[in-house]
Amino acid sequence: DKADPQKTAFLLRKQWTLYSVTPLYGFSTTHLRDYARLLSAFIAAEKQKGLAVEVGVELDIKVAVSSLPDLRGSDQDQAAILIQLSSRSSQKNSEEKLIWSGWFCCVYGNELSENLPEDFTCLPLFLVNGAESYTAIVGSWFQKTFDCYFRRLAISPLNLSWMAAMWTGCKVEKTTSATELIFSVSCLPQPLDISYTIHPEDAKALWDTIQKTPGEVTQEEVDVFMDCLYSHFHRHFKIHLSATSLVKVSTAVASAHCDGIIKFLQSQYLTGVLMLLTELAISQIQ
Amino acid sequence: MQRRQSSKTPRQPLQAHDKNQTDLSAWRKGGRTDPEKSVQNHQSLQDQKNDSKQDSLEQALGYFEKLEHRVSLKKNSVLQEHLTTVESIALQTGLPPEGFDVLLKVALSGKLADAVNTRLLKSLVPASVIPEDAVVYSVSLLCVGKCSDNIQLLFLRWLITMFDFIDHKEQLHALYGFFFSFLQDDKMCPYVCHLLYLLTRKESVKPFRIRRLLDLQAKMGMQSHLQALLSLYKLFCPELVTITLSGKMKTYFKNSEGPWKEAINTVRRRNKGNSPVSQTLFLRTAQPQSRKRKWNAQLFIPASSTNKNSLEEDRGKNHVNLCRTSESLPVEQLQTFSQLLQNIHHLQLPSQMGSVLTNPLLLHYMNCIKDESVYLRLYYWMGQILQEECIWCVADNRYEEEFEDFLETIYKSECFLQEGFSACEEFLYKSLPLWDGSCCQSQILRLVSWIPLNTFSEMKSHLYDPLTQLFLTSSLYFKCSVLESLKELLRNWLNWHLDSESESPVQSLNTTLSGLVNVVADLINFVGLISTAALRLENNNAFLLYFILDFYETVCDMYLKYNLPLLIMLPAGVFYPALLSMDSINLNQLCYIMYRYRSNLVAAKENEQSKKKILQFKFSSQTYQEYNQYITAMVGCLWTSSVFEKDTHPQGLRMDDELLKKTAVREFKSSFNIVYHPAMTAYAIFFLQQACPEDTTLDFNIIKGKRWNWYLEYLYAQGLKGLKVFIESSISRVSKACQSKA
């Protein structure tokens, strides 16, 4: 809500792979430049492991570590940290090309940060866009340097249904995209995916009849919402969606896949989505 | 000598398994699987073919291993044959890990002609991995200088090409200095540079090495290989290498893959096709799928502080006031006691706390400093890695052996620290309900014994309930293992109580004495319950009974030995099967346990009466009553032959004479005394044979009066010490009446 839409615009409409990260030990925001330098040396060394390749005097990958001060929930939260890798092509004066980016963030992570000693920095959610090989190198460096642990953050079907309900209820000015739920029937020899698309206004109308108190969502309401969708689908296709598993939710606010991949679409709801994801990351850590 | 050699060789592939690194690509993992297993997948024709191949390779390896004298290739057809076998198998499927040890030794020992050595080296293509030990041994042969220059060069080229196939590189890194010394040899220099290039880490860069390289460069001119190594040094330590290096060089090293490149590709293609890895599983789970091993799935982390060091050195440079850090000494580098004394004020823990598990010195240090951050770092790391690597919680996780080793390591560390890790406790609570009871069985059950004290409600739902289900439905052996582990758990709790008491009279931990008593009582009651059930299920099995009584040996002594104001009698479902047990070991153990119960109860009563200190807890009269009932039954059974009249326990042996007469047993009253008891008849027979060798009728009735006393002495001499202490304490020999003072 606080975040300046312009400053976080680059986070939108990209696929981010989610990780949970245990608290960083000995991390300090005053040393971000040093971290960038060390990380770039580490990347260069990792890339040259094994076979002898050219060692340029100038490193071919530039690392930038910066802080995104607006991106947090409360003042207790640590500001988000952005890491960007860009490649420099051989010709001089040519533009640097962004090849990988990842960011740590924490939105209302009090549950985890409250009881931590001072040496620890609580940034439980890590989002990555780029090749996995770079994720591995950057992750390894952070693990070695700050004694933390990265773990892929999957989103369970239950949490996906929460997202479906919550995001359906959000007001979006231009309702361009439909609400889509993808279900997977995994027990068949050939996996079958069922896509269920609903007009966003219809979905919102349904949700509004279910939600009792605005600004508050209960498990019961989410269940009712999903059950309504299921019975509607059953009436038309005679398929019980409750027997399948929800694997993807796309709405105008964001889209989320059960493998732990997310795409933010509305900057006004960015922190809201991040808050939910922070909560999921914390529950995976604790 | 010979035999030891040969018994060592077959074990080596296993070692290679253990040490296998995680970053090997998928096809190499395929090679890791048991060759016998993967063969099973193929048709029988190929089976035979492979089998015969396997045999001939083994024969060839055996031949090369035993080779003692110089053999000429031309004159020796056996050598020719074996050499061809090795070559053809190597180029088709690659060699198994254990082959490298043998073949490298032969090729570098100078026993054979260079032509043969060359052919051998050229055929050293790995099917999966190359064991590090074999490489280290070869380097030592290289240093001895038994082989010719050409072979040395070929070996270096081989090592460079195969570098990524070596399963472990720690020891190889330790040889960095040796390789560096080879630089003075002009011919070897380019290859040694390349090898050093592969081996160099930041800590290898030393000022004297840079000087040596610069000297060499001054002597030999701008050589691309020297430039390569220098530029790498400069990359790691820009502050040490100040010269400018030309950035134009495109290739530093000549193509050194040499004769092996084609063979590696062939083997790779072949193994990829055959490996079970390619037959991917069709299971779909909510977990993100990754066929590759995760990049951070490293269970055993070597202790290293280099990252932190470099970070802090750099910090020190930029911020002068941070000088505190620059002098600290990593604990894992401690060598001597005097070094410890000199540096005790600025010791530094490794950058990843996970590494303490494999390092006793670090565990010691961690235990001493009692720093909350240290435990937290370990807690987070261990919790995450246990969840992620747990083979029965995560689908598609095939690293069972490694996980087993990891659990074992955690257990050993817990024993070392005499305390459980909270991350491991949480892992057990989360994973026990999903556990099948067989996977990593001994590790899991041993870890259970280090669970810290908790409130009962937690223990019940997290530990007792899942364990009960497995316990009642699993084998006898599993039941015994569970009992053993619960006994250890009880002992650990009691020891912990003893420790905390001696440390401070006031309970510093938030567990109060009454809390402790309740939790211990819950555990004992739980064991009583499952023991009773298990004895019924297993038909009063003697082996099982042994483990149950073993548990109660600790229980009966809690007051005196562990200073815990709690005594719980063993349940009737255990007492009576033990009393009527068919074997003397269990009966003897029961006698001992009853004797210790008596001692503890008497001591408690005395303390209570003398009122030296106000007792917070009193044993309930029910405990005394239960003890008295048991002792009456026991004395009546073993001594006074009156158990059927006098046993008052509701589950006891009291029976009407009428009913007993119907059994048609003649002297039913005495049928469970120390002479007639089924567990004792063997002793009675041996006693009679020794006491009256002339009497062959074996009349037990003559064991009376003086002979009764001799018989007792005989039993004591046979090692029935439990019986001895029981009779001496609980039976008044004068009146021969049951008297329980307690």
PDB file of N, CA, C and O in Angstrom, chain B residues 195-245:
ATOM      1  N   LEU B 195      46.048 -28.014 -14.268  1.00  0.00           N
ATOM      2  CA  LEU B 195      45.511 -28.727 -13.109  1.00  0.00           C
ATOM      3  C   LEU B 195      45.352 -27.784 -11.920  1.00  0.00           C
ATOM      4  O   LEU B 195      44.325 -27.784 -11.232  1.00  0.00           O
ATOM      5  N   LEU B 196      46.381 -26.961 -11.708  1.00  0.00           N
ATOM      6  CA  LEU B 196      46.300 -26.004 -10.602  1.00  0.00           C
ATOM      7  C   LEU B 196      45.145 -25.034 -10.822  1.00  0.00           C
ATOM      8  O   LEU B 196      44.459 -24.624  -9.889  1.00  0.00           O
ATOM      9  N   TYR B 197      44.940 -24.718 -12.075  1.00  0.00           N
ATOM     10  CA  TYR B 197      43.845 -23.820 -12.419  1.00  0.00           C
ATOM     11  C   TYR B 197      42.507 -24.413 -11.962  1.00  0.00           C
ATOM     12  O   TYR B 197      41.642 -23.732 -11.433  1.00  0.00           O
ATOM     13  N   LEU B 198      42.406 -25.720 -12.147  1.00  0.00           N
ATOM     14  CA  LEU B 198      41.170 -26.380 -11.721  1.00  0.00           C
ATOM     15  C   LEU B 198      41.071 -26.486 -10.207  1.00  0.00           C
ATOM     16  O   LEU B 198      39.989 -26.467  -9.634  1.00  0.00           O
ATOM     17  N   LEU B 199      42.222 -26.632  -9.569  1.00  0.00           N
ATOM     18  CA  LEU B 199      42.233 -26.882  -8.125  1.00  0.00           C
ATOM     19  C   LEU B 199      42.183 -25.613  -7.283  1.00  0.00           C
ATOM     20  O   LEU B 199      41.802 -25.656  -6.119  1.00  0.00           O
ATOM     21  N   THR B 200      42.605 -24.502  -7.868  1.00  0.00           N
ATOM     22  CA  THR B 200      42.818 -23.305  -7.057  1.00  0.00           C
ATOM     23  C   THR B 200      41.547 -22.814  -6.382  1.00  0.00           C
ATOM     24  O   THR B 200      40.487 -22.726  -6.995  1.00  0.00           O
ATOM     25  N   ARG B 201      41.690 -22.547  -5.110  1.00  0.00           N
ATOM     26  CA  ARG B 201      40.637 -21.876  -4.356  1.00  0.00           C
ATOM     27  C   ARG B 201      41.249 -20.605  -3.807  1.00  0.00           C
ATOM     28  O   ARG B 201      42.457 -20.422  -3.870  1.00  0.00           O
ATOM     29  N   LYS B 202      40.438 -19.829  -3.211  1.00  0.00           N
ATOM     30  CA  LYS B 202      40.971 -18.563  -2.728  1.00  0.00           C
ATOM     31  C   LYS B 202      42.101 -18.786  -1.728  1.00  0.00           C
ATOM     32  O   LYS B 202      43.117 -18.103  -1.749  1.00  0.00           O
ATOM     33  N   GLU B 203      41.906 -19.807  -0.863  1.00  0.00           N
ATOM     34  CA  GLU B 203      42.924 -20.007   0.167  1.00  0.00           C
ATOM     35  C   GLU B 203      44.223 -20.580  -0.395  1.00  0.00           C
ATOM     36  O   GLU B 203      45.234 -20.602   0.298  1.00  0.00           O
ATOM     37  N   SER B 204      44.202 -21.051  -1.649  1.00  0.00           N
ATOM     38  CA  SER B 204      45.448 -21.561  -2.224  1.00  0.00           C
ATOM     39  C   SER B 204      46.373 -20.435  -2.647  1.00  0.00           C
ATOM     40  O   SER B 204      47.558 -20.657  -2.883  1.00  0.00           O
ATOM     41  N   VAL B 205      45.810 -19.250  -2.823  1.00  0.00           N
ATOM     42  CA  VAL B 205      46.617 -18.133  -3.329  1.00  0.00           C
ATOM     43  C   VAL B 205      47.480 -17.596  -2.198  1.00  0.00           C
ATOM     44  O   VAL B 205      46.976 -17.070  -1.216  1.00  0.00           O
ATOM     45  N   LYS B 206      48.790 -17.795  -2.368  1.00  0.00           N
ATOM     46  CA  LYS B 206      49.726 -17.363  -1.314  1.00  0.00           C
ATOM     47  C   LYS B 206      50.784 -16.485  -1.965  1.00  0.00           C
ATOM     48  O   LYS B 206      51.178 -16.723  -3.111  1.00  0.00           O
ATOM     49  N   PRO B 207      51.303 -15.501  -1.237  1.00  0.00           N
ATOM     50  CA  PRO B 207      52.318 -14.623  -1.815  1.00  0.00           C
ATOM     51  C   PRO B 207      53.518 -15.391  -2.398  1.00  0.00           C
ATOM     52  O   PRO B 207      53.990 -15.071  -3.483  1.00  0.00           O
ATOM     53  N   PHE B 208      53.971 -16.455  -1.688  1.00  0.00           N
ATOM     54  CA  PHE B 208      55.163 -17.148  -2.205  1.00  0.00           C
ATOM     55  C   PHE B 208      54.859 -17.853  -3.518  1.00  0.00           C
ATOM     56  O   PHE B 208      55.722 -17.989  -4.383  1.00  0.00           O
ATOM     57  N   ARG B 209      53.619 -18.286  -3.689  1.00  0.00           N
ATOM     58  CA  ARG B 209      53.262 -18.944  -4.950  1.00  0.00           C
ATOM     59  C   ARG B 209      53.210 -17.922  -6.074  1.00  0.00           C
ATOM     60  O   ARG B 209      53.635 -18.191  -7.204  1.00  0.00           O
ATOM     61  N   ILE B 210      52.710 -16.742  -5.756  1.00  0.00           N
ATOM     62  CA  ILE B 210      52.659 -15.706  -6.791  1.00  0.00           C
ATOM     63  C   ILE B 210      54.081 -15.346  -7.221  1.00  0.00           C
ATOM     64  O   ILE B 210      54.385 -15.230  -8.418  1.00  0.00           O
ATOM     65  N   ARG B 211      54.960 -15.234  -6.232  1.00  0.00           N
ATOM     66  CA  ARG B 211      56.351 -14.903  -6.536  1.00  0.00           C
ATOM     67  C   ARG B 211      56.965 -15.957  -7.462  1.00  0.00           C
ATOM     68  O   ARG B 211      57.622 -15.665  -8.434  1.00  0.00           O
ATOM     69  N   ARG B 212      56.708 -17.198  -7.131  1.00  0.00           N
ATOM     70  CA  ARG B 212      57.257 -18.311  -7.912  1.00  0.00           C
ATOM     71  C   ARG B 212      56.738 -18.248  -9.354  1.00  0.00           C
ATOM     72  O   ARG B 212      57.510 -18.429 -10.297  1.00  0.00           O
ATOM     73  N   LEU B 213      55.470 -17.973  -9.514  1.00  0.00           N
ATOM     74  CA  LEU B 213      54.892 -17.884 -10.857  1.00  0.00           C
ATOM     75  C   LEU B 213      55.506 -16.732 -11.632  1.00  0.00           C
ATOM     76  O   LEU B 213      55.807 -16.858 -12.829  1.00  0.00           O
ATOM     77  N   LEU B 214      55.718 -15.619 -10.929  1.00  0.00           N
ATOM     78  CA  LEU B 214      56.308 -14.463 -11.617  1.00  0.00           C
ATOM     79  C   LEU B 214      57.745 -14.764 -12.023  1.00  0.00           C
ATOM     80  O   LEU B 214      58.177 -14.389 -13.112  1.00  0.00           O
ATOM     81  N   ASP B 215      58.451 -15.499 -11.141  1.00  0.00           N
ATOM     82  CA  ASP B 215      59.820 -15.911 -11.492  1.00  0.00           C
ATOM     83  C   ASP B 215      59.819 -16.768 -12.756  1.00  0.00           C
ATOM     84  O   ASP B 215      60.628 -16.581 -13.661  1.00  0.00           O
ATOM     85  N   LEU B 216      58.888 -17.719 -12.766  1.00  0.00           N
ATOM     86  CA  LEU B 216      58.799 -18.605 -13.917  1.00  0.00           C
ATOM     87  C   LEU B 216      58.494 -17.809 -15.180  1.00  0.00           C
ATOM     88  O   LEU B 216      59.050 -18.061 -16.248  1.00  0.00           O
ATOM     89  N   GLN B 217      57.621 -16.856 -15.040  1.00  0.00           N
ATOM     90  CA  GLN B 217      57.255 -16.049 -16.201  1.00  0.00           C
ATOM     91  C   GLN B 217      58.459 -15.259 -16.689  1.00  0.00           C
ATOM     92  O   GLN B 217      58.694 -15.137 -17.890  1.00  0.00           O
ATOM     93  N   ALA B 218      59.250 -14.747 -15.745  1.00  0.00           N
ATOM     94  CA  ALA B 218      60.442 -14.002 -16.129  1.00  0.00           C
ATOM     95  C   ALA B 218      61.399 -14.928 -16.881  1.00  0.00           C
ATOM     96  O   ALA B 218      62.082 -14.518 -17.810  1.00  0.00           O
ATOM     97  N   LYS B 219      61.436 -16.188 -16.456  1.00  0.00           N
ATOM     98  CA  LYS B 219      62.364 -17.139 -17.047  1.00  0.00           C
ATOM     99  C   LYS B 219      61.872 -17.617 -18.425  1.00  0.00           C
ATOM    100  O   LYS B 219      62.627 -17.687 -19.377  1.00  0.00           O
ATOM    101  N   MET B 220      60.584 -17.927 -18.500  1.00  0.00           N
ATOM    102  CA  MET B 220      60.078 -18.562 -19.713  1.00  0.00           C
ATOM    103  C   MET B 220      59.332 -17.624 -20.640  1.00  0.00           C
ATOM    104  O   MET B 220      58.910 -18.036 -21.722  1.00  0.00           O
ATOM    105  N   GLY B 221      59.131 -16.407 -20.215  1.00  0.00           N
ATOM    106  CA  GLY B 221      58.398 -15.480 -21.065  1.00  0.00           C
ATOM    107  C   GLY B 221      56.903 -15.606 -20.837  1.00  0.00           C
ATOM    108  O   GLY B 221      56.450 -16.387 -20.003  1.00  0.00           O
ATOM    109  N   MET B 222      56.164 -14.818 -21.600  1.00  0.00           N
ATOM    110  CA  MET B 222      54.704 -14.805 -21.434  1.00  0.00           C
ATOM    111  C   MET B 222      54.102 -16.113 -21.939  1.00  0.00           C
ATOM    112  O   MET B 222      53.888 -16.270 -23.145  1.00  0.00           O
ATOM    113  N   GLN B 223      53.885 -17.026 -21.062  1.00  0.00           N
ATOM    114  CA  GLN B 223      53.267 -18.284 -21.463  1.00  0.00           C
ATOM    115  C   GLN B 223      51.776 -18.227 -21.123  1.00  0.00           C
ATOM    116  O   GLN B 223      51.411 -17.764 -20.044  1.00  0.00           O
ATOM    117  N   SER B 224      50.969 -18.721 -22.026  1.00  0.00           N
ATOM    118  CA  SER B 224      49.528 -18.594 -21.794  1.00  0.00           C
ATOM    119  C   SER B 224      49.084 -19.334 -20.539  1.00  0.00           C
ATOM    120  O   SER B 224      48.220 -18.869 -19.795  1.00  0.00           O
ATOM    121  N   HIS B 225      49.718 -20.508 -20.274  1.00  0.00           N
ATOM    122  CA  HIS B 225      49.260 -21.252 -19.106  1.00  0.00           C
ATOM    123  C   HIS B 225      49.607 -20.535 -17.807  1.00  0.00           C
ATOM    124  O   HIS B 225      48.832 -20.530 -16.857  1.00  0.00           O
ATOM    125  N   LEU B 226      50.793 -19.908 -17.773  1.00  0.00           N
ATOM    126  CA  LEU B 226      51.151 -19.146 -16.561  1.00  0.00           C
ATOM    127  C   LEU B 226      50.224 -17.956 -16.395  1.00  0.00           C
ATOM    128  O   LEU B 226      49.802 -17.617 -15.289  1.00  0.00           O
ATOM    129  N   GLN B 227      49.935 -17.335 -17.520  1.00  0.00           N
ATOM    130  CA  GLN B 227      49.019 -16.189 -17.500  1.00  0.00           C
ATOM    131  C   GLN B 227      47.658 -16.589 -16.923  1.00  0.00           C
ATOM    132  O   GLN B 227      47.061 -15.858 -16.147  1.00  0.00           O
ATOM    133  N   ALA B 228      47.226 -17.765 -17.333  1.00  0.00           N
ATOM    134  CA  ALA B 228      45.916 -18.228 -16.884  1.00  0.00           C
ATOM    135  C   ALA B 228      45.891 -18.352 -15.371  1.00  0.00           C
ATOM    136  O   ALA B 228      44.987 -17.853 -14.696  1.00  0.00           O
ATOM    137  N   LEU B 229      46.925 -19.010 -14.844  1.00  0.00           N
ATOM    138  CA  LEU B 229      46.959 -19.230 -13.408  1.00  0.00           C
ATOM    139  C   LEU B 229      47.093 -17.900 -12.662  1.00  0.00           C
ATOM    140  O   LEU B 229      46.411 -17.655 -11.668  1.00  0.00           O
ATOM    141  N   LEU B 230      47.944 -17.039 -13.203  1.00  0.00           N
ATOM    142  CA  LEU B 230      48.117 -15.733 -12.556  1.00  0.00           C
ATOM    143  C   LEU B 230      46.823 -14.932 -12.564  1.00  0.00           C
ATOM    144  O   LEU B 230      46.478 -14.282 -11.584  1.00  0.00           O
ATOM    145  N   SER B 231      46.109 -15.011 -13.676  1.00  0.00           N
ATOM    146  CA  SER B 231      44.877 -14.223 -13.745  1.00  0.00           C
ATOM    147  C   SER B 231      43.840 -14.770 -12.753  1.00  0.00           C
ATOM    148  O   SER B 231      43.054 -14.023 -12.183  1.00  0.00           O
ATOM    149  N   LEU B 232      43.887 -16.088 -12.562  1.00  0.00           N
ATOM    150  CA  LEU B 232      42.966 -16.667 -11.586  1.00  0.00           C
ATOM    151  C   LEU B 232      43.345 -16.206 -10.173  1.00  0.00           C
ATOM    152  O   LEU B 232      42.488 -15.853  -9.366  1.00  0.00           O
ATOM    153  N   TYR B 233      44.653 -16.203  -9.923  1.00  0.00           N
ATOM    154  CA  TYR B 233      45.126 -15.706  -8.622  1.00  0.00           C
ATOM    155  C   TYR B 233      44.688 -14.256  -8.427  1.00  0.00           C
ATOM    156  O   TYR B 233      44.279 -13.853  -7.354  1.00  0.00           O
ATOM    157  N   LYS B 234      44.801 -13.517  -9.490  1.00  0.00           N
ATOM    158  CA  LYS B 234      44.443 -12.102  -9.400  1.00  0.00           C
ATOM    159  C   LYS B 234      42.947 -11.935  -9.136  1.00  0.00           C
ATOM    160  O   LYS B 234      42.519 -11.043  -8.404  1.00  0.00           O
ATOM    161  N   LEU B 235      42.195 -12.846  -9.737  1.00  0.00           N
ATOM    162  CA  LEU B 235      40.750 -12.795  -9.543  1.00  0.00           C
ATOM    163  C   LEU B 235      40.389 -13.012  -8.075  1.00  0.00           C
ATOM    164  O   LEU B 235      39.546 -12.333  -7.504  1.00  0.00           O
ATOM    165  N   PHE B 236      41.084 -13.996  -7.479  1.00  0.00           N
ATOM    166  CA  PHE B 236      40.788 -14.303  -6.080  1.00  0.00           C
ATOM    167  C   PHE B 236      41.356 -13.238  -5.140  1.00  0.00           C
ATOM    168  O   PHE B 236      40.719 -12.843  -4.183  1.00  0.00           O
ATOM    169  N   CYS B 237      42.579 -12.832  -5.391  1.00  0.00           N
ATOM    170  CA  CYS B 237      43.230 -11.864  -4.501  1.00  0.00           C
ATOM    171  C   CYS B 237      43.803 -10.717  -5.295  1.00  0.00           C
ATOM    172  O   CYS B 237      45.007 -10.668  -5.542  1.00  0.00           O
ATOM    173  N   PRO B 238      42.951  -9.817  -5.736  1.00  0.00           N
ATOM    174  CA  PRO B 238      43.448  -8.718  -6.570  1.00  0.00           C
ATOM    175  C   PRO B 238      44.505  -7.881  -5.858  1.00  0.00           C
ATOM    176  O   PRO B 238      45.356  -7.266  -6.498  1.00  0.00           O
ATOM    177  N   GLU B 239      44.476  -7.919  -4.515  1.00  0.00           N
ATOM    178  CA  GLU B 239      45.422  -7.057  -3.800  1.00  0.00           C
ATOM    179  C   GLU B 239      46.834  -7.635  -3.808  1.00  0.00           C
ATOM    180  O   GLU B 239      47.794  -6.938  -3.571  1.00  0.00           O
ATOM    181  N   LEU B 240      46.949  -8.941  -4.098  1.00  0.00           N
ATOM    182  CA  LEU B 240      48.268  -9.575  -4.072  1.00  0.00           C
ATOM    183  C   LEU B 240      48.951  -9.581  -5.447  1.00  0.00           C
ATOM    184  O   LEU B 240      50.163  -9.557  -5.553  1.00  0.00           O
ATOM    185  N   VAL B 241      48.142  -9.680  -6.486  1.00  0.00           N
ATOM    186  CA  VAL B 241      48.722  -9.728  -7.837  1.00  0.00           C
ATOM    187  C   VAL B 241      48.527  -8.359  -8.472  1.00  0.00           C
ATOM    188  O   VAL B 241      47.422  -7.997  -8.857  1.00  0.00           O
ATOM    189  N   THR B 242      49.611  -7.624  -8.576  1.00  0.00           N
ATOM    190  CA  THR B 242      49.454  -6.239  -9.025  1.00  0.00           C
ATOM    191  C   THR B 242      49.809  -6.049 -10.493  1.00  0.00           C
ATOM    192  O   THR B 242      49.558  -4.996 -11.051  1.00  0.00           O
ATOM    193  N   ILE B 243      50.391  -7.077 -11.118  1.00  0.00           N
ATOM    194  CA  ILE B 243      50.787  -6.879 -12.512  1.00  0.00           C
ATOM    195  C   ILE B 243      49.557  -6.848 -13.421  1.00  0.00           C
ATOM    196  O   ILE B 243      48.508  -7.369 -13.071  1.00  0.00           O
ATOM    197  N   THR B 244      49.710  -6.240 -14.573  1.00  0.00           N
ATOM    198  CA  THR B 244      48.601  -6.245 -15.535  1.00  0.00           C
ATOM    199  C   THR B 244      48.735  -7.451 -16.433  1.00  0.00           C
ATOM    200  O   THR B 244      49.829  -7.806 -16.863  1.00  0.00           O
ATOM    201  N   LEU B 245      47.635  -8.068 -16.684  1.00  0.00           N
ATOM    202  CA  LEU B 245      47.638  -9.256 -17.522  1.00  0.00           C
ATOM    203  C   LEU B 245      46.854  -8.939 -18.773  1.00  0.00           C
ATOM    204  O   LEU B 245      45.849  -8.240 -18.726  1.00  0.00           O
TER     205      LEU B 245
END
